[in-house]
Amino acid sequence: QVQLVESGGGLVKDGGSLRLSCAASGSAFTITAMGWYRQAPGKQRELVATIITSGGSTNYADSVKGRFTISRDNAKNTVYLQMNSLKPEDTAVYYCNAGGYSTRGYYAYWGQGTQVTVSS
């Protein structure tokens, strides 16, 4: 019953910035963590950043540390990814993820993905 709505992808120049947003909605579901993953052509889907709902602990891929910042608004069940100093190698489809639990157990949900393209 969880739906993820993503926005903010697009085309930017090398060194530019974008902010991705992902809002999770649904009832009887407690989100424990949200995050962003990406998949570039010919590569596996990889972790970009995650954030824990309780406490706000974050985790980043080495390739984006110092450039990307993940944040969340727990009241809105929304996660953001501020991407600065973008590089062409950041080009990928970015996927929102939400993990949590209901009375049925623990589940992870994925958004449809949003394209981020960084031109040289």
PDB file of C-alpha atoms in Angstrom:
ATOM      1  CA  GLN A   1       0.000   0.000   0.000  1.00  0.00           C
ATOM      2  CA  VAL A   2       3.035   2.285  -0.122  1.00  0.00           C
ATOM      3  CA  GLN A   3       3.419   4.612  -3.067  1.00  0.00           C
ATOM      4  CA  LEU A   4       6.527   6.628  -3.833  1.00  0.00           C
ATOM      5  CA  VAL A   5       6.330   9.804  -5.885  1.00  0.00           C
ATOM      6  CA  GLU A   6       9.622  11.144  -7.204  1.00  0.00           C
ATOM      7  CA  SER A   7      10.468  14.493  -8.708  1.00  0.00           C
ATOM      8  CA  GLY A   8      13.402  16.753  -9.452  1.00  0.00           C
ATOM      9  CA  GLY A   9      15.349  14.899 -12.106  1.00  0.00           C
ATOM     10  CA  GLY A  10      16.537  16.589 -15.238  1.00  0.00           C
ATOM     11  CA  LEU A  11      19.439  17.769 -17.327  1.00  0.00           C
ATOM     12  CA  VAL A  12      22.194  19.915 -15.858  1.00  0.00           C
ATOM     13  CA  LYS A  13      25.665  20.997 -16.834  1.00  0.00           C
ATOM     14  CA  ASP A  14      28.867  19.724 -15.314  1.00  0.00           C
ATOM     15  CA  GLY A  15      29.186  21.379 -11.906  1.00  0.00           C
ATOM     16  CA  GLY A  16      25.494  22.122 -11.608  1.00  0.00           C
ATOM     17  CA  SER A  17      22.998  21.151  -8.938  1.00  0.00           C
ATOM     18  CA  LEU A  18      19.716  19.306  -8.643  1.00  0.00           C
ATOM     19  CA  ARG A  19      17.455  18.366  -5.778  1.00  0.00           C
ATOM     20  CA  LEU A  20      15.478  15.152  -5.911  1.00  0.00           C
ATOM     21  CA  SER A  21      12.372  14.609  -3.820  1.00  0.00           C
ATOM     22  CA  CYS A  22      10.492  11.452  -2.958  1.00  0.00           C
ATOM     23  CA  ALA A  23       7.271  11.343  -0.990  1.00  0.00           C
ATOM     24  CA  ALA A  24       5.976   8.083   0.443  1.00  0.00           C
ATOM     25  CA  SER A  25       2.307   7.605   1.146  1.00  0.00           C
ATOM     26  CA  GLY A  26       0.264   4.796   2.579  1.00  0.00           C
ATOM     27  CA  SER A  27      -1.509   3.653   5.684  1.00  0.00           C
ATOM     28  CA  ALA A  28      -0.548   1.206   8.413  1.00  0.00           C
ATOM     29  CA  PHE A  29       3.090   1.354   7.422  1.00  0.00           C
ATOM     30  CA  THR A  30       5.973   2.629   9.512  1.00  0.00           C
ATOM     31  CA  ILE A  31       8.974   3.765   7.492  1.00  0.00           C
ATOM     32  CA  THR A  32      12.275   3.078   9.194  1.00  0.00           C
ATOM     33  CA  ALA A  33      14.613   4.230   6.449  1.00  0.00           C
ATOM     34  CA  MET A  34      14.567   5.954   3.092  1.00  0.00           C
ATOM     35  CA  GLY A  35      17.226   6.340   0.499  1.00  0.00           C
ATOM     36  CA  TRP A  36      18.379   6.850  -3.035  1.00  0.00           C
ATOM     37  CA  TYR A  37      19.949   4.397  -5.425  1.00  0.00           C
ATOM     38  CA  ARG A  38      21.067   4.855  -9.000  1.00  0.00           C
ATOM     39  CA  GLN A  39      21.732   2.760 -12.041  1.00  0.00           C
ATOM     40  CA  ALA A  40      23.829   3.869 -14.976  1.00  0.00           C
ATOM     41  CA  PRO A  41      23.884   2.068 -18.334  1.00  0.00           C
ATOM     42  CA  GLY A  42      25.894  -1.124 -18.097  1.00  0.00           C
ATOM     43  CA  LYS A  43      26.212  -0.932 -14.322  1.00  0.00           C
ATOM     44  CA  GLN A  44      24.436  -2.471 -11.364  1.00  0.00           C
ATOM     45  CA  ARG A  45      22.093  -0.471  -9.213  1.00  0.00           C
ATOM     46  CA  GLU A  46      24.146   1.086  -6.454  1.00  0.00           C
ATOM     47  CA  LEU A  47      23.542   2.832  -3.179  1.00  0.00           C
ATOM     48  CA  VAL A  48      23.784   6.603  -3.266  1.00  0.00           C
ATOM     49  CA  ALA A  49      22.601   7.583   0.204  1.00  0.00           C
ATOM     50  CA  THR A  50      20.294   6.415   2.968  1.00  0.00           C
ATOM     51  CA  ILE A  51      18.835   8.023   6.048  1.00  0.00           C
ATOM     52  CA  ILE A  52      17.279   6.435   9.118  1.00  0.00           C
ATOM     53  CA  THR A  53      13.921   7.817  10.224  1.00  0.00           C
ATOM     54  CA  SER A  54      14.740   7.681  13.927  1.00  0.00           C
ATOM     55  CA  GLY A  55      17.837   9.707  14.674  1.00  0.00           C
ATOM     56  CA  GLY A  56      18.688  10.737  11.122  1.00  0.00           C
ATOM     57  CA  SER A  57      21.805   8.621  10.696  1.00  0.00           C
ATOM     58  CA  THR A  58      23.053   8.828   7.109  1.00  0.00           C
ATOM     59  CA  ASN A  59      25.178   6.719   4.820  1.00  0.00           C
ATOM     60  CA  TYR A  60      26.755   7.766   1.520  1.00  0.00           C
ATOM     61  CA  ALA A  61      28.527   6.110  -1.323  1.00  0.00           C
ATOM     62  CA  ASP A  62      32.174   7.132  -1.466  1.00  0.00           C
ATOM     63  CA  SER A  63      31.678   8.580  -4.924  1.00  0.00           C
ATOM     64  CA  VAL A  64      29.199  11.208  -3.705  1.00  0.00           C
ATOM     65  CA  LYS A  65      30.538  12.086  -0.264  1.00  0.00           C
ATOM     66  CA  GLY A  66      31.003  15.815   0.113  1.00  0.00           C
ATOM     67  CA  ARG A  67      28.829  16.571  -2.898  1.00  0.00           C
ATOM     68  CA  PHE A  68      25.430  15.030  -2.126  1.00  0.00           C
ATOM     69  CA  THR A  69      23.308  15.513   0.974  1.00  0.00           C
ATOM     70  CA  ILE A  70      20.341  13.382   1.955  1.00  0.00           C
ATOM     71  CA  SER A  71      17.678  14.777   4.259  1.00  0.00           C
ATOM     72  CA  ARG A  72      14.157  13.943   5.266  1.00  0.00           C
ATOM     73  CA  ASP A  73      10.912  15.362   6.548  1.00  0.00           C
ATOM     74  CA  ASN A  74       9.494  12.598   8.702  1.00  0.00           C
ATOM     75  CA  ALA A  75       6.127  14.293   9.096  1.00  0.00           C
ATOM     76  CA  LYS A  76       5.691  14.193   5.325  1.00  0.00           C
ATOM     77  CA  ASN A  77       7.477  10.872   4.813  1.00  0.00           C
ATOM     78  CA  THR A  78       9.607  12.652   2.262  1.00  0.00           C
ATOM     79  CA  VAL A  79      13.276  12.236   1.483  1.00  0.00           C
ATOM     80  CA  TYR A  80      15.439  14.664  -0.471  1.00  0.00           C
ATOM     81  CA  LEU A  81      18.740  14.377  -2.227  1.00  0.00           C
ATOM     82  CA  GLN A  82      20.601  17.619  -2.783  1.00  0.00           C
ATOM     83  CA  MET A  83      23.180  17.034  -5.484  1.00  0.00           C
ATOM     84  CA  ASN A  84      25.906  19.622  -5.933  1.00  0.00           C
ATOM     85  CA  SER A  85      29.021  19.700  -8.093  1.00  0.00           C
ATOM     86  CA  LEU A  86      27.461  17.191 -10.429  1.00  0.00           C
ATOM     87  CA  LYS A  87      29.718  15.293 -12.790  1.00  0.00           C
ATOM     88  CA  PRO A  88      28.952  13.442 -16.022  1.00  0.00           C
ATOM     89  CA  GLU A  89      29.604  10.177 -14.199  1.00  0.00           C
ATOM     90  CA  ASP A  90      26.617  10.961 -11.966  1.00  0.00           C
ATOM     91  CA  THR A  91      24.361  10.415 -14.957  1.00  0.00           C
ATOM     92  CA  ALA A  92      21.956   7.610 -14.099  1.00  0.00           C
ATOM     93  CA  VAL A  93      18.401   6.736 -13.281  1.00  0.00           C
ATOM     94  CA  TYR A  94      17.881   7.551  -9.626  1.00  0.00           C
ATOM     95  CA  TYR A  95      15.479   5.417  -7.610  1.00  0.00           C
ATOM     96  CA  CYS A  96      13.814   6.264  -4.341  1.00  0.00           C
ATOM     97  CA  ASN A  97      13.558   3.519  -1.745  1.00  0.00           C
ATOM     98  CA  ALA A  98      11.568   3.215   1.454  1.00  0.00           C
ATOM     99  CA  GLY A  99      11.873   0.416   3.975  1.00  0.00           C
ATOM    100  CA  GLY A 100       9.648  -0.248   6.915  1.00  0.00           C
ATOM    101  CA  TYR A 101       7.119  -2.505   8.487  1.00  0.00           C
ATOM    102  CA  SER A 102       3.434  -3.154   8.868  1.00  0.00           C
ATOM    103  CA  THR A 103       1.496  -5.823  10.698  1.00  0.00           C
ATOM    104  CA  ARG A 104       2.425  -8.158   7.849  1.00  0.00           C
ATOM    105  CA  GLY A 105       6.162  -7.776   8.244  1.00  0.00           C
ATOM    106  CA  TYR A 106       9.044  -5.788   6.805  1.00  0.00           C
ATOM    107  CA  TYR A 107       8.920  -4.517   3.229  1.00  0.00           C
ATOM    108  CA  ALA A 108      10.968  -2.382   0.896  1.00  0.00           C
ATOM    109  CA  TYR A 109       9.387  -0.262  -1.819  1.00  0.00           C
ATOM    110  CA  TRP A 110      10.821   1.392  -4.891  1.00  0.00           C
ATOM    111  CA  GLY A 111       9.881   4.369  -6.972  1.00  0.00           C
ATOM    112  CA  GLN A 112       9.815   4.270 -10.754  1.00  0.00           C
ATOM    113  CA  GLY A 113      13.050   6.209 -11.087  1.00  0.00           C
ATOM    114  CA  THR A 114      13.928   9.626 -12.400  1.00  0.00           C
ATOM    115  CA  GLN A 115      16.588  10.395 -14.973  1.00  0.00           C
ATOM    116  CA  VAL A 116      19.500  12.619 -14.042  1.00  0.00           C
ATOM    117  CA  THR A 117      21.760  13.629 -16.898  1.00  0.00           C
ATOM    118  CA  VAL A 118      24.893  15.707 -16.455  1.00  0.00           C
ATOM    119  CA  SER A 119      26.429  17.097 -19.614  1.00  0.00           C
ATOM    120  CA  SER A 120      30.101  17.880 -20.095  1.00  0.00           C
TER     121      SER A 120
END
